[in-house]
PDB file of C-alpha atoms in Angstrom:
ATOM      1  CA  MET A 397      38.022 -38.149 -46.209  1.00  0.00           C
ATOM      2  CA  SER A 398      40.220 -36.789 -43.420  1.00  0.00           C
ATOM      3  CA  GLU A 399      42.333 -39.149 -41.370  1.00  0.00           C
ATOM      4  CA  PRO A 400      41.206 -39.882 -37.813  1.00  0.00           C
ATOM      5  CA  GLU A 401      42.786 -37.731 -35.136  1.00  0.00           C
ATOM      6  CA  ILE A 402      45.798 -39.246 -33.446  1.00  0.00           C
ATOM      7  CA  LEU A 403      45.372 -38.857 -29.714  1.00  0.00           C
ATOM      8  CA  PRO A 404      48.376 -38.412 -27.417  1.00  0.00           C
ATOM      9  CA  TRP A 405      48.094 -41.952 -26.065  1.00  0.00           C
ATOM     10  CA  ASP A 406      47.869 -43.471 -29.553  1.00  0.00           C
ATOM     11  CA  ARG A 407      50.824 -44.542 -31.623  1.00  0.00           C
ATOM     12  CA  GLN A 408      52.318 -41.387 -33.116  1.00  0.00           C
ATOM     13  CA  HIS A 409      53.462 -40.788 -36.700  1.00  0.00           C
ATOM     14  CA  SER A 410      56.778 -42.549 -37.325  1.00  0.00           C
ATOM     15  CA  GLU A 411      56.823 -43.966 -33.769  1.00  0.00           C
ATOM     16  CA  PRO A 412      58.320 -47.474 -33.966  1.00  0.00           C
ATOM     17  CA  GLU A 413      55.930 -50.232 -32.973  1.00  0.00           C
ATOM     18  CA  ARG A 414      58.304 -51.545 -30.303  1.00  0.00           C
ATOM     19  CA  ALA A 415      58.789 -48.067 -28.829  1.00  0.00           C
ATOM     20  CA  TYR A 416      55.022 -47.645 -28.698  1.00  0.00           C
ATOM     21  CA  GLY A 417      54.703 -51.003 -26.957  1.00  0.00           C
ATOM     22  CA  TYR A 418      57.080 -49.791 -24.256  1.00  0.00           C
ATOM     23  CA  PHE A 419      55.051 -46.608 -23.897  1.00  0.00           C
ATOM     24  CA  VAL A 420      51.820 -48.623 -23.493  1.00  0.00           C
ATOM     25  CA  LEU A 421      53.422 -50.571 -20.656  1.00  0.00           C
ATOM     26  CA  TYR A 422      54.467 -47.276 -19.055  1.00  0.00           C
ATOM     27  CA  ARG A 423      51.014 -45.704 -19.596  1.00  0.00           C
ATOM     28  CA  ASP A 424      49.130 -48.654 -18.152  1.00  0.00           C
ATOM     29  CA  LEU A 425      51.166 -48.723 -14.943  1.00  0.00           C
ATOM     30  CA  GLY A 426      48.928 -45.933 -13.660  1.00  0.00           C
ATOM     31  CA  ARG A 427      49.893 -42.907 -11.647  1.00  0.00           C
ATOM     32  CA  THR A 428      52.747 -44.702  -9.909  1.00  0.00           C
ATOM     33  CA  ARG A 429      54.415 -45.391 -13.271  1.00  0.00           C
ATOM     34  CA  THR A 430      58.157 -44.978 -13.725  1.00  0.00           C
ATOM     35  CA  VAL A 431      60.559 -45.712 -16.550  1.00  0.00           C
ATOM     36  CA  ALA A 432      62.512 -47.895 -14.124  1.00  0.00           C
ATOM     37  CA  LYS A 433      59.494 -50.198 -13.671  1.00  0.00           C
ATOM     38  CA  VAL A 434      59.207 -50.605 -17.422  1.00  0.00           C
ATOM     39  CA  ALA A 435      62.934 -51.303 -17.700  1.00  0.00           C
ATOM     40  CA  THR A 436      62.625 -54.062 -15.128  1.00  0.00           C
ATOM     41  CA  GLU A 437      59.579 -55.575 -16.825  1.00  0.00           C
ATOM     42  CA  VAL A 438      61.064 -55.691 -20.328  1.00  0.00           C
ATOM     43  CA  ASN A 439      64.650 -56.296 -19.217  1.00  0.00           C
ATOM     44  CA  LYS A 440      66.015 -53.215 -20.946  1.00  0.00           C
ATOM     45  CA  SER A 441      68.438 -50.606 -19.688  1.00  0.00           C
ATOM     46  CA  ARG A 442      67.026 -47.529 -18.017  1.00  0.00           C
ATOM     47  CA  ASP A 443      69.147 -45.234 -20.187  1.00  0.00           C
ATOM     48  CA  TYR A 444      67.701 -46.724 -23.344  1.00  0.00           C
ATOM     49  CA  LEU A 445      64.107 -46.379 -22.124  1.00  0.00           C
ATOM     50  CA  HIS A 446      64.720 -42.869 -20.784  1.00  0.00           C
ATOM     51  CA  LYS A 447      65.849 -41.858 -24.278  1.00  0.00           C
ATOM     52  CA  LEU A 448      62.663 -43.315 -25.747  1.00  0.00           C
ATOM     53  CA  ALA A 449      60.582 -41.605 -23.058  1.00  0.00           C
ATOM     54  CA  THR A 450      62.153 -38.250 -23.844  1.00  0.00           C
ATOM     55  CA  ARG A 451      61.972 -38.692 -27.612  1.00  0.00           C
ATOM     56  CA  TRP A 452      58.302 -39.710 -27.574  1.00  0.00           C
ATOM     57  CA  LYS A 453      57.174 -37.590 -24.632  1.00  0.00           C
ATOM     58  CA  TRP A 454      55.879 -40.417 -22.444  1.00  0.00           C
ATOM     59  CA  VAL A 455      55.217 -38.216 -19.421  1.00  0.00           C
ATOM     60  CA  GLN A 456      52.996 -35.725 -21.261  1.00  0.00           C
ATOM     61  CA  ARG A 457      51.147 -38.456 -23.174  1.00  0.00           C
ATOM     62  CA  ALA A 458      50.540 -40.479 -20.020  1.00  0.00           C
ATOM     63  CA  GLN A 459      49.205 -37.382 -18.271  1.00  0.00           C
ATOM     64  CA  SER A 460      46.774 -36.845 -21.137  1.00  0.00           C
ATOM     65  CA  TRP A 461      45.710 -40.465 -20.761  1.00  0.00           C
ATOM     66  CA  ASP A 462      45.119 -39.953 -17.031  1.00  0.00           C
ATOM     67  CA  ARG A 463      42.972 -36.883 -17.663  1.00  0.00           C
ATOM     68  CA  GLU A 464      40.894 -38.777 -20.229  1.00  0.00           C
ATOM     69  CA  GLU A 465      40.419 -41.678 -17.817  1.00  0.00           C
ATOM     70  CA  ASP A 466      39.299 -39.238 -15.126  1.00  0.00           C
ATOM     71  CA  ARG A 467      36.847 -37.592 -17.524  1.00  0.00           C
ATOM     72  CA  LEU A 468      35.336 -40.931 -18.538  1.00  0.00           C
ATOM     73  CA  TYR A 469      35.065 -41.962 -14.899  1.00  0.00           C
ATOM     74  CA  VAL A 470      33.249 -38.753 -13.931  1.00  0.00           C
ATOM     75  CA  GLU A 471      30.896 -39.043 -16.914  1.00  0.00           C
ATOM     76  CA  GLY A 472      30.139 -42.663 -16.084  1.00  0.00           C
ATOM     77  CA  LEU A 473      29.503 -41.810 -12.444  1.00  0.00           C
ATOM     78  CA  ALA A 474      27.183 -38.959 -13.414  1.00  0.00           C
ATOM     79  CA  GLU A 475      25.210 -41.258 -15.720  1.00  0.00           C
ATOM     80  CA  GLN A 476      24.905 -43.872 -12.966  1.00  0.00           C
ATOM     81  CA  ARG A 477      23.586 -41.198 -10.620  1.00  0.00           C
ATOM     82  CA  ARG A 478      21.059 -40.048 -13.230  1.00  0.00           C
ATOM     83  CA  ASP A 479      19.914 -43.649 -13.721  1.00  0.00           C
ATOM     84  CA  MET A 480      19.603 -44.080  -9.955  1.00  0.00           C
ATOM     85  CA  ALA A 481      17.599 -40.845  -9.622  1.00  0.00           C
ATOM     86  CA  ARG A 482      15.218 -41.907 -12.410  1.00  0.00           C
ATOM     87  CA  ARG A 483      14.825 -45.357 -10.825  1.00  0.00           C
ATOM     88  CA  HIS A 484      14.151 -43.868  -7.395  1.00  0.00           C
ATOM     89  CA  ALA A 485      11.667 -41.408  -8.892  1.00  0.00           C
ATOM     90  CA  ARG A 486       9.718 -44.302 -10.443  1.00  0.00           C
ATOM     91  CA  ILE A 487       9.737 -46.177  -7.139  1.00  0.00           C
ATOM     92  CA  ALA A 488       8.675 -43.069  -5.220  1.00  0.00           C
ATOM     93  CA  SER A 489       5.863 -42.419  -7.704  1.00  0.00           C
ATOM     94  CA  ALA A 490       4.562 -45.946  -7.184  1.00  0.00           C
ATOM     95  CA  LEU A 491       4.780 -45.469  -3.418  1.00  0.00           C
ATOM     96  CA  GLN A 492       2.877 -42.201  -3.670  1.00  0.00           C
ATOM     97  CA  GLY A 493       0.098 -43.982  -5.526  1.00  0.00           C
ATOM     98  CA  LYS A 494      -0.092 -46.623  -2.804  1.00  0.00           C
ATOM     99  CA  ILE A 495      -0.243 -43.967  -0.110  1.00  0.00           C
ATOM    100  CA  VAL A 496      -2.936 -41.996  -1.929  1.00  0.00           C
ATOM    101  CA  THR A 497      -5.004 -45.182  -2.247  1.00  0.00           C
ATOM    102  CA  ARG A 498      -4.579 -45.787   1.473  1.00  0.00           C
ATOM    103  CA  LEU A 499      -5.486 -42.205   2.324  1.00  0.00           C
ATOM    104  CA  GLN A 500      -8.645 -42.416   0.262  1.00  0.00           C
ATOM    105  CA  ASN A 501      -9.808 -45.369   2.354  1.00  0.00           C
ATOM    106  CA  LEU A 502      -9.365 -43.572   5.667  1.00  0.00           C
ATOM    107  CA  ASP A 503     -12.163 -41.786   7.512  1.00  0.00           C
ATOM    108  CA  ALA A 504     -10.733 -38.337   8.176  1.00  0.00           C
ATOM    109  CA  SER A 505     -13.234 -37.649  10.943  1.00  0.00           C
ATOM    110  CA  LYS A 506     -11.876 -40.563  12.973  1.00  0.00           C
ATOM    111  CA  LEU A 507      -8.210 -39.618  12.813  1.00  0.00           C
ATOM    112  CA  SER A 508      -6.386 -38.517  15.946  1.00  0.00           C
ATOM    113  CA  PRO A 509      -3.884 -35.643  15.944  1.00  0.00           C
ATOM    114  CA  GLY A 510      -1.112 -38.237  16.033  1.00  0.00           C
ATOM    115  CA  ASP A 511      -2.548 -39.974  12.959  1.00  0.00           C
ATOM    116  CA  ILE A 512      -2.634 -36.740  10.969  1.00  0.00           C
ATOM    117  CA  ALA A 513       0.918 -35.829  12.002  1.00  0.00           C
ATOM    118  CA  ARG A 514       2.101 -39.300  11.016  1.00  0.00           C
ATOM    119  CA  TRP A 515       0.507 -39.152   7.560  1.00  0.00           C
ATOM    120  CA  LEU A 516       1.995 -35.701   7.031  1.00  0.00           C
ATOM    121  CA  GLU A 517       5.368 -37.225   7.853  1.00  0.00           C
ATOM    122  CA  VAL A 518       4.817 -40.024   5.350  1.00  0.00           C
ATOM    123  CA  ALA A 519       3.728 -37.615   2.599  1.00  0.00           C
ATOM    124  CA  THR A 520       6.855 -35.527   3.128  1.00  0.00           C
ATOM    125  CA  ARG A 521       9.157 -38.543   3.114  1.00  0.00           C
ATOM    126  CA  VAL A 522       7.705 -39.766  -0.155  1.00  0.00           C
ATOM    127  CA  GLU A 523       8.085 -36.327  -1.732  1.00  0.00           C
ATOM    128  CA  ARG A 524      11.756 -36.254  -0.721  1.00  0.00           C
ATOM    129  CA  LEU A 525      12.271 -39.634  -2.353  1.00  0.00           C
ATOM    130  CA  ALA A 526      10.575 -38.432  -5.532  1.00  0.00           C
ATOM    131  CA  LEU A 527      12.951 -35.464  -5.679  1.00  0.00           C
ATOM    132  CA  GLY A 528      15.976 -37.698  -5.143  1.00  0.00           C
ATOM    133  CA  LEU A 529      16.705 -36.191  -1.740  1.00  0.00           C
ATOM    134  CA  PRO A 530      17.977 -38.247   1.200  1.00  0.00           C
ATOM    135  CA  ASP A 531      15.312 -39.961   3.246  1.00  0.00           C
ATOM    136  CA  SER A 532      15.523 -38.243   6.628  1.00  0.00           C
ATOM    137  CA  THR A 533      13.404 -37.431   9.610  1.00  0.00           C
ATOM    138  CA  THR A 534      11.788 -34.024   9.242  1.00  0.00           C
ATOM    139  CA  ALA A 535      10.548 -32.042  12.214  1.00  0.00           C
ATOM    140  CA  HIS A 536       7.162 -30.622  11.254  1.00  0.00           C
ATOM    141  CA  THR A 537       6.065 -27.440  12.984  1.00  0.00           C
ATOM    142  CA  GLY A 538       3.007 -25.261  12.998  1.00  0.00           C
ATOM    143  CA  PRO A 539       2.912 -21.556  12.064  1.00  0.00           C
ATOM    144  CA  ASP A 540       3.999 -20.578  15.577  1.00  0.00           C
ATOM    145  CA  GLY A 541       6.961 -22.934  15.524  1.00  0.00           C
ATOM    146  CA  GLY A 542       5.285 -25.474  17.773  1.00  0.00           C
ATOM    147  CA  PRO A 543       4.798 -29.157  16.951  1.00  0.00           C
ATOM    148  CA  ILE A 544       2.193 -29.868  14.292  1.00  0.00           C
ATOM    149  CA  ARG A 545       0.546 -32.382  16.639  1.00  0.00           C
ATOM    150  CA  ALA A 546      -0.046 -29.710  19.247  1.00  0.00           C
ATOM    151  CA  GLU A 547      -1.614 -27.507  16.591  1.00  0.00           C
ATOM    152  CA  VAL A 548      -3.910 -30.308  15.370  1.00  0.00           C
ATOM    153  CA  GLU A 549      -5.024 -31.108  18.910  1.00  0.00           C
ATOM    154  CA  GLN A 550      -6.479 -27.606  19.150  1.00  0.00           C
ATOM    155  CA  MET A 551      -8.669 -28.166  16.064  1.00  0.00           C
ATOM    156  CA  THR A 552     -12.294 -29.146  16.161  1.00  0.00           C
ATOM    157  CA  GLU A 553     -13.284 -32.503  14.712  1.00  0.00           C
ATOM    158  CA  GLN A 554     -14.479 -30.816  11.513  1.00  0.00           C
ATOM    159  CA  GLN A 555     -11.255 -28.828  11.210  1.00  0.00           C
ATOM    160  CA  ARG A 556      -9.238 -31.999  11.596  1.00  0.00           C
ATOM    161  CA  ALA A 557     -11.269 -33.688   8.864  1.00  0.00           C
ATOM    162  CA  ASP A 558     -10.802 -30.688   6.564  1.00  0.00           C
ATOM    163  CA  PHE A 559      -7.082 -30.597   7.331  1.00  0.00           C
ATOM    164  CA  PHE A 560      -6.658 -34.264   6.512  1.00  0.00           C
ATOM    165  CA  ARG A 561      -8.695 -34.000   3.316  1.00  0.00           C
ATOM    166  CA  ALA A 562      -6.425 -31.143   2.210  1.00  0.00           C
ATOM    167  CA  LEU A 563      -3.403 -33.310   3.001  1.00  0.00           C
ATOM    168  CA  MET A 564      -4.913 -36.166   1.008  1.00  0.00           C
ATOM    169  CA  ALA A 565      -5.580 -33.856  -1.952  1.00  0.00           C
ATOM    170  CA  GLU A 566      -2.002 -32.578  -1.845  1.00  0.00           C
ATOM    171  CA  ALA A 567      -0.626 -36.120  -1.733  1.00  0.00           C
ATOM    172  CA  ALA A 568      -2.827 -37.092  -4.681  1.00  0.00           C
ATOM    173  CA  ASN A 569      -1.587 -34.056  -6.591  1.00  0.00           C
ATOM    174  CA  ARG A 570       2.048 -34.955  -5.891  1.00  0.00           C
ATOM    175  CA  ALA A 571       1.405 -38.475  -7.076  1.00  0.00           C
ATOM    176  CA  GLY A 572      -0.230 -37.122 -10.223  1.00  0.00           C
ATOM    177  CA  GLN A 573      -3.325 -39.154  -9.398  1.00  0.00           C
ATOM    178  CA  ALA A 574      -1.018 -42.138  -9.793  1.00  0.00           C
ATOM    179  CA  ALA A 575      -1.673 -45.836  -9.540  1.00  0.00           C
ATOM    180  CA  PRO A 576      -5.427 -45.935 -10.240  1.00  0.00           C
ATOM    181  CA  ASN A 577      -5.082 -49.686 -10.712  1.00  0.00           C
ATOM    182  CA  SER A 578      -3.214 -50.243  -7.463  1.00  0.00           C
ATOM    183  CA  ASP A 579      -4.729 -52.807  -5.176  1.00  0.00           C
ATOM    184  CA  PRO A 580      -6.386 -50.898  -2.358  1.00  0.00           C
ATOM    185  CA  ASP A 581      -5.074 -51.640   1.097  1.00  0.00           C
ATOM    186  CA  PRO A 582      -8.110 -51.128   3.315  1.00  0.00           C
ATOM    187  CA  ALA A 583      -7.670 -49.038   6.432  1.00  0.00           C
ATOM    188  CA  GLY A 584      -8.025 -50.535   9.823  1.00  0.00           C
ATOM    189  CA  ASP A 585      -6.176 -53.799   9.053  1.00  0.00           C
ATOM    190  CA  GLY A 586      -3.477 -53.067  11.608  1.00  0.00           C
ATOM    191  CA  ASP A 587      -0.622 -52.792   9.064  1.00  0.00           C
ATOM    192  CA  ASP A 588      -0.140 -49.014   9.170  1.00  0.00           C
ATOM    193  CA  GLU A 589       3.313 -49.322  10.668  1.00  0.00           C
ATOM    194  CA  ASP A 590       4.408 -51.766   7.943  1.00  0.00           C
ATOM    195  CA  ASP A 591       3.166 -49.362   5.248  1.00  0.00           C
ATOM    196  CA  GLU A 592       5.230 -46.547   6.705  1.00  0.00           C
ATOM    197  CA  GLU A 593       8.351 -48.659   6.951  1.00  0.00           C
ATOM    198  CA  GLY A 594       7.925 -49.763   3.361  1.00  0.00           C
ATOM    199  CA  ALA A 595       7.755 -46.148   2.227  1.00  0.00           C
ATOM    200  CA  GLY A 596      11.312 -45.579   3.417  1.00  0.00           C
ATOM    201  CA  GLU A 597      12.935 -48.788   2.068  1.00  0.00           C
ATOM    202  CA  PRO A 598      13.942 -47.599  -1.411  1.00  0.00           C
ATOM    203  CA  ALA A 599      16.331 -45.039   0.100  1.00  0.00           C
ATOM    204  CA  ALA A 600      18.506 -47.932   1.120  1.00  0.00           C
ATOM    205  CA  GLU A 601      19.064 -48.545  -2.521  1.00  0.00           C
ATOM    206  CA  ALA A 602      21.166 -45.367  -2.815  1.00  0.00           C
TER     207      ALA A 602
END
Protein backbone atom coordinates (compact mmCIF):
# COMPACT_ATOMS: atom_id res chain seq x y z
CA MET A 1 0.00 0.00 0.00
CA SER A 2 1.48 3.34 -1.05
CA GLU A 3 2.13 6.01 1.54
CA PRO A 4 -0.21 9.00 1.63
CA GLU A 5 0.94 12.02 -0.33
CA ILE A 6 2.75 14.63 1.70
CA LEU A 7 1.29 18.01 0.86
CA PRO A 8 3.41 21.16 0.94
CA TRP A 9 1.80 22.39 4.15
CA ASP A 10 2.30 19.04 5.90
CA ARG A 11 5.37 18.08 7.86
CA GLN A 12 8.03 17.13 5.33
CA HIS A 13 10.37 14.12 5.38
CA SER A 14 13.13 14.65 7.95
CA GLU A 15 11.67 18.04 8.98
CA PRO A 16 12.17 18.39 12.75
CA GLU A 17 8.96 18.57 14.73
CA ARG A 18 9.93 21.89 16.31
CA ALA A 19 10.82 23.40 12.93
CA TYR A 20 7.45 22.27 11.59
CA GLY A 21 5.73 23.85 14.58
CA TYR A 22 7.36 27.17 13.73
CA PHE A 23 6.23 26.80 10.13
CA VAL A 24 2.63 26.13 11.25
CA LEU A 25 2.68 29.36 13.24
CA TYR A 26 3.99 31.18 10.16
CA ARG A 27 1.43 29.50 7.85
CA ASP A 28 -1.52 30.28 10.10
CA LEU A 29 -0.70 33.98 10.35
CA GLY A 30 -2.42 34.41 6.98
CA ARG A 31 -1.38 36.60 4.10
CA THR A 32 0.20 39.20 6.36
CA ARG A 33 2.60 36.59 7.76
CA THR A 34 6.27 37.40 8.32
CA VAL A 35 9.16 35.54 9.89
CA ALA A 36 9.60 38.50 12.23
CA LYS A 37 6.10 37.96 13.67
CA VAL A 38 6.92 34.33 14.36
CA ALA A 39 10.22 35.31 15.97
CA THR A 40 8.40 37.67 18.31
CA GLU A 41 5.76 35.07 19.19
CA VAL A 42 8.20 32.26 20.01
CA ASN A 43 10.95 34.51 21.36
CA LYS A 44 13.55 33.29 18.89
CA SER A 45 16.05 35.25 16.84
CA ARG A 46 15.04 36.32 13.36
CA ASP A 47 18.26 34.95 11.87
CA TYR A 48 17.55 31.51 13.27
CA LEU A 49 13.98 31.47 11.94
CA HIS A 50 15.04 32.89 8.57
CA LYS A 51 17.44 29.96 8.21
CA LEU A 52 14.62 27.53 8.99
CA ALA A 53 12.32 29.36 6.57
CA THR A 54 14.88 29.10 3.79
CA ARG A 55 15.79 25.49 4.54
CA TRP A 56 12.17 24.32 4.62
CA LYS A 57 10.76 26.70 2.02
CA TRP A 58 8.15 28.37 4.21
CA VAL A 59 7.16 30.97 1.63
CA GLN A 60 6.38 28.47 -1.13
CA ARG A 61 4.58 26.09 1.24
CA ALA A 62 2.50 28.88 2.74
CA GLN A 63 1.54 30.05 -0.75
CA SER A 64 0.37 26.54 -1.58
CA TRP A 65 -1.67 26.58 1.62
CA ASP A 66 -3.25 29.90 0.61
CA ARG A 67 -4.20 28.56 -2.81
CA GLU A 68 -5.78 25.47 -1.24
CA GLU A 69 -7.74 27.62 1.21
CA ASP A 70 -8.97 29.76 -1.68
CA ARG A 71 -10.02 26.66 -3.63
CA LEU A 72 -11.95 25.25 -0.68
CA TYR A 73 -13.62 28.60 -0.11
CA VAL A 74 -14.74 28.88 -3.74
CA GLU A 75 -16.01 25.29 -3.74
CA GLY A 76 -17.92 25.86 -0.51
CA LEU A 77 -19.43 29.07 -1.85
CA ALA A 78 -20.49 27.36 -5.07
CA GLU A 79 -22.16 24.55 -3.11
CA GLN A 80 -23.99 27.08 -0.93
CA ARG A 81 -25.24 28.83 -4.06
CA ARG A 82 -26.41 25.51 -5.53
CA ASP A 83 -28.24 24.71 -2.29
CA MET A 84 -29.83 28.17 -2.31
CA ALA A 85 -30.92 27.78 -5.96
CA ARG A 86 -32.48 24.37 -5.24
CA ARG A 87 -34.25 25.78 -2.16
CA HIS A 88 -35.56 28.77 -4.10
CA ALA A 89 -36.70 26.51 -6.93
CA ARG A 90 -38.75 24.43 -4.46
CA ILE A 91 -40.27 27.58 -2.97
CA ALA A 92 -41.03 29.00 -6.42
CA SER A 93 -42.64 25.72 -7.48
CA ALA A 94 -44.91 25.82 -4.45
CA LEU A 95 -45.78 29.44 -5.23
CA GLN A 96 -46.58 28.53 -8.82
CA GLY A 97 -48.99 25.88 -7.59
CA LYS A 98 -50.72 28.42 -5.36
CA ILE A 99 -51.01 30.88 -8.22
CA VAL A 100 -52.37 28.24 -10.60
CA THR A 101 -54.99 27.30 -8.00
CA ARG A 102 -55.94 30.95 -7.68
CA LEU A 103 -56.10 31.41 -11.44
CA GLN A 104 -58.38 28.42 -11.80
CA ASN A 105 -60.88 30.05 -9.44
CA LEU A 106 -61.05 33.30 -11.39
CA ASP A 107 -63.72 34.09 -13.98
CA ALA A 108 -61.72 35.15 -17.02
CA SER A 109 -64.70 36.92 -18.57
CA LYS A 110 -64.87 39.32 -15.62
CA LEU A 111 -61.23 40.37 -15.63
CA SER A 112 -60.27 43.92 -16.55
CA PRO A 113 -57.24 44.71 -18.71
CA GLY A 114 -55.42 45.75 -15.54
CA ASP A 115 -56.21 42.39 -13.92
CA ILE A 116 -54.81 40.45 -16.86
CA ALA A 117 -51.66 42.59 -16.98
CA ARG A 118 -51.18 42.09 -13.24
CA TRP A 119 -51.50 38.30 -13.44
CA LEU A 120 -49.07 38.25 -16.35
CA GLU A 121 -46.65 40.17 -14.14
CA VAL A 122 -47.10 37.66 -11.33
CA ALA A 123 -46.59 34.67 -13.65
CA THR A 124 -43.36 36.18 -14.95
CA ARG A 125 -42.04 36.97 -11.48
CA VAL A 126 -42.65 33.42 -10.33
CA GLU A 127 -40.90 32.01 -13.41
CA ARG A 128 -37.86 34.18 -12.68
CA LEU A 129 -37.76 32.86 -9.13
CA ALA A 130 -37.98 29.28 -10.40
CA LEU A 131 -34.99 29.89 -12.67
CA GLY A 132 -32.99 31.43 -9.83
CA LEU A 133 -33.01 34.86 -11.44
CA PRO A 134 -33.32 38.08 -9.43
CA ASP A 135 -36.85 39.15 -8.63
CA SER A 136 -37.28 42.39 -10.56
CA THR A 137 -39.94 44.49 -12.15
CA THR A 138 -40.40 43.57 -15.80
CA ALA A 139 -41.96 45.94 -18.31
CA HIS A 140 -44.36 43.89 -20.41
CA THR A 141 -45.08 45.12 -23.91
CA GLY A 142 -47.30 44.09 -26.76
CA PRO A 143 -46.12 43.14 -30.27
CA ASP A 144 -45.98 46.80 -31.29
CA GLY A 145 -43.88 47.76 -28.29
CA GLY A 146 -46.79 49.36 -26.47
CA PRO A 147 -47.94 48.46 -22.95
CA ILE A 148 -49.66 45.10 -22.64
CA ARG A 149 -52.56 46.80 -20.85
CA ALA A 150 -53.23 49.03 -23.83
CA GLU A 151 -53.24 45.98 -26.07
CA VAL A 152 -55.68 44.10 -23.81
CA GLU A 153 -58.03 47.08 -23.66
CA GLN A 154 -58.51 46.78 -27.41
CA MET A 155 -59.67 43.15 -27.10
CA THR A 156 -63.27 42.05 -27.05
CA GLU A 157 -64.59 40.40 -23.91
CA GLN A 158 -64.22 36.96 -25.52
CA GLN A 159 -60.67 37.72 -26.62
CA ARG A 160 -59.78 38.79 -23.11
CA ALA A 161 -61.21 35.56 -21.71
CA ASP A 162 -59.27 33.51 -24.26
CA PHE A 163 -56.10 35.47 -23.52
CA PHE A 164 -56.41 34.88 -19.80
CA ARG A 165 -57.19 31.19 -20.23
CA ALA A 166 -54.02 30.86 -22.33
CA LEU A 167 -52.08 32.63 -19.58
CA MET A 168 -53.58 30.29 -17.00
CA ALA A 169 -52.64 27.25 -19.10
CA GLU A 170 -49.08 28.52 -19.47
CA ALA A 171 -48.79 29.12 -15.73
CA ALA A 172 -50.12 25.62 -15.04
CA ASN A 173 -47.58 24.20 -17.48
CA ARG A 174 -44.73 26.07 -15.79
CA ALA A 175 -45.86 24.78 -12.44
CA GLY A 176 -46.00 21.26 -13.83
CA GLN A 177 -49.62 21.03 -12.71
CA ALA A 178 -48.17 21.46 -9.23
CA ALA A 179 -49.82 21.53 -5.84
CA PRO A 180 -53.04 19.62 -6.60
CA ASN A 181 -53.56 19.34 -2.85
CA SER A 182 -53.04 23.03 -2.17
CA ASP A 183 -55.82 24.71 -0.29
CA PRO A 184 -57.72 26.80 -2.81
CA ASP A 185 -57.81 30.50 -2.11
CA PRO A 186 -61.15 31.58 -3.57
CA ALA A 187 -61.19 34.65 -5.78
CA GLY A 188 -62.98 37.74 -4.75
CA ASP A 189 -61.90 37.67 -1.08
CA GLY A 190 -60.06 40.97 -1.38
CA ASP A 191 -56.58 39.51 -0.70
CA ASP A 192 -55.18 39.72 -4.24
CA GLU A 193 -52.59 42.29 -3.24
CA ASP A 194 -51.37 40.11 -0.35
CA ASP A 195 -51.02 37.12 -2.71
CA GLU A 196 -48.86 39.15 -5.07
CA GLU A 197 -46.65 40.44 -2.29
CA GLY A 198 -46.19 36.93 -0.98
CA ALA A 199 -45.04 35.76 -4.40
CA GLY A 200 -42.02 38.05 -4.20
CA GLU A 201 -40.96 37.36 -0.57
CA PRO A 202 -38.62 34.39 -1.13
CA ALA A 203 -36.25 36.58 -3.17
CA ALA A 204 -35.35 38.30 0.05
CA GLU A 205 -33.85 35.06 1.14
CA ALA A 206 -31.01 35.44 -1.39
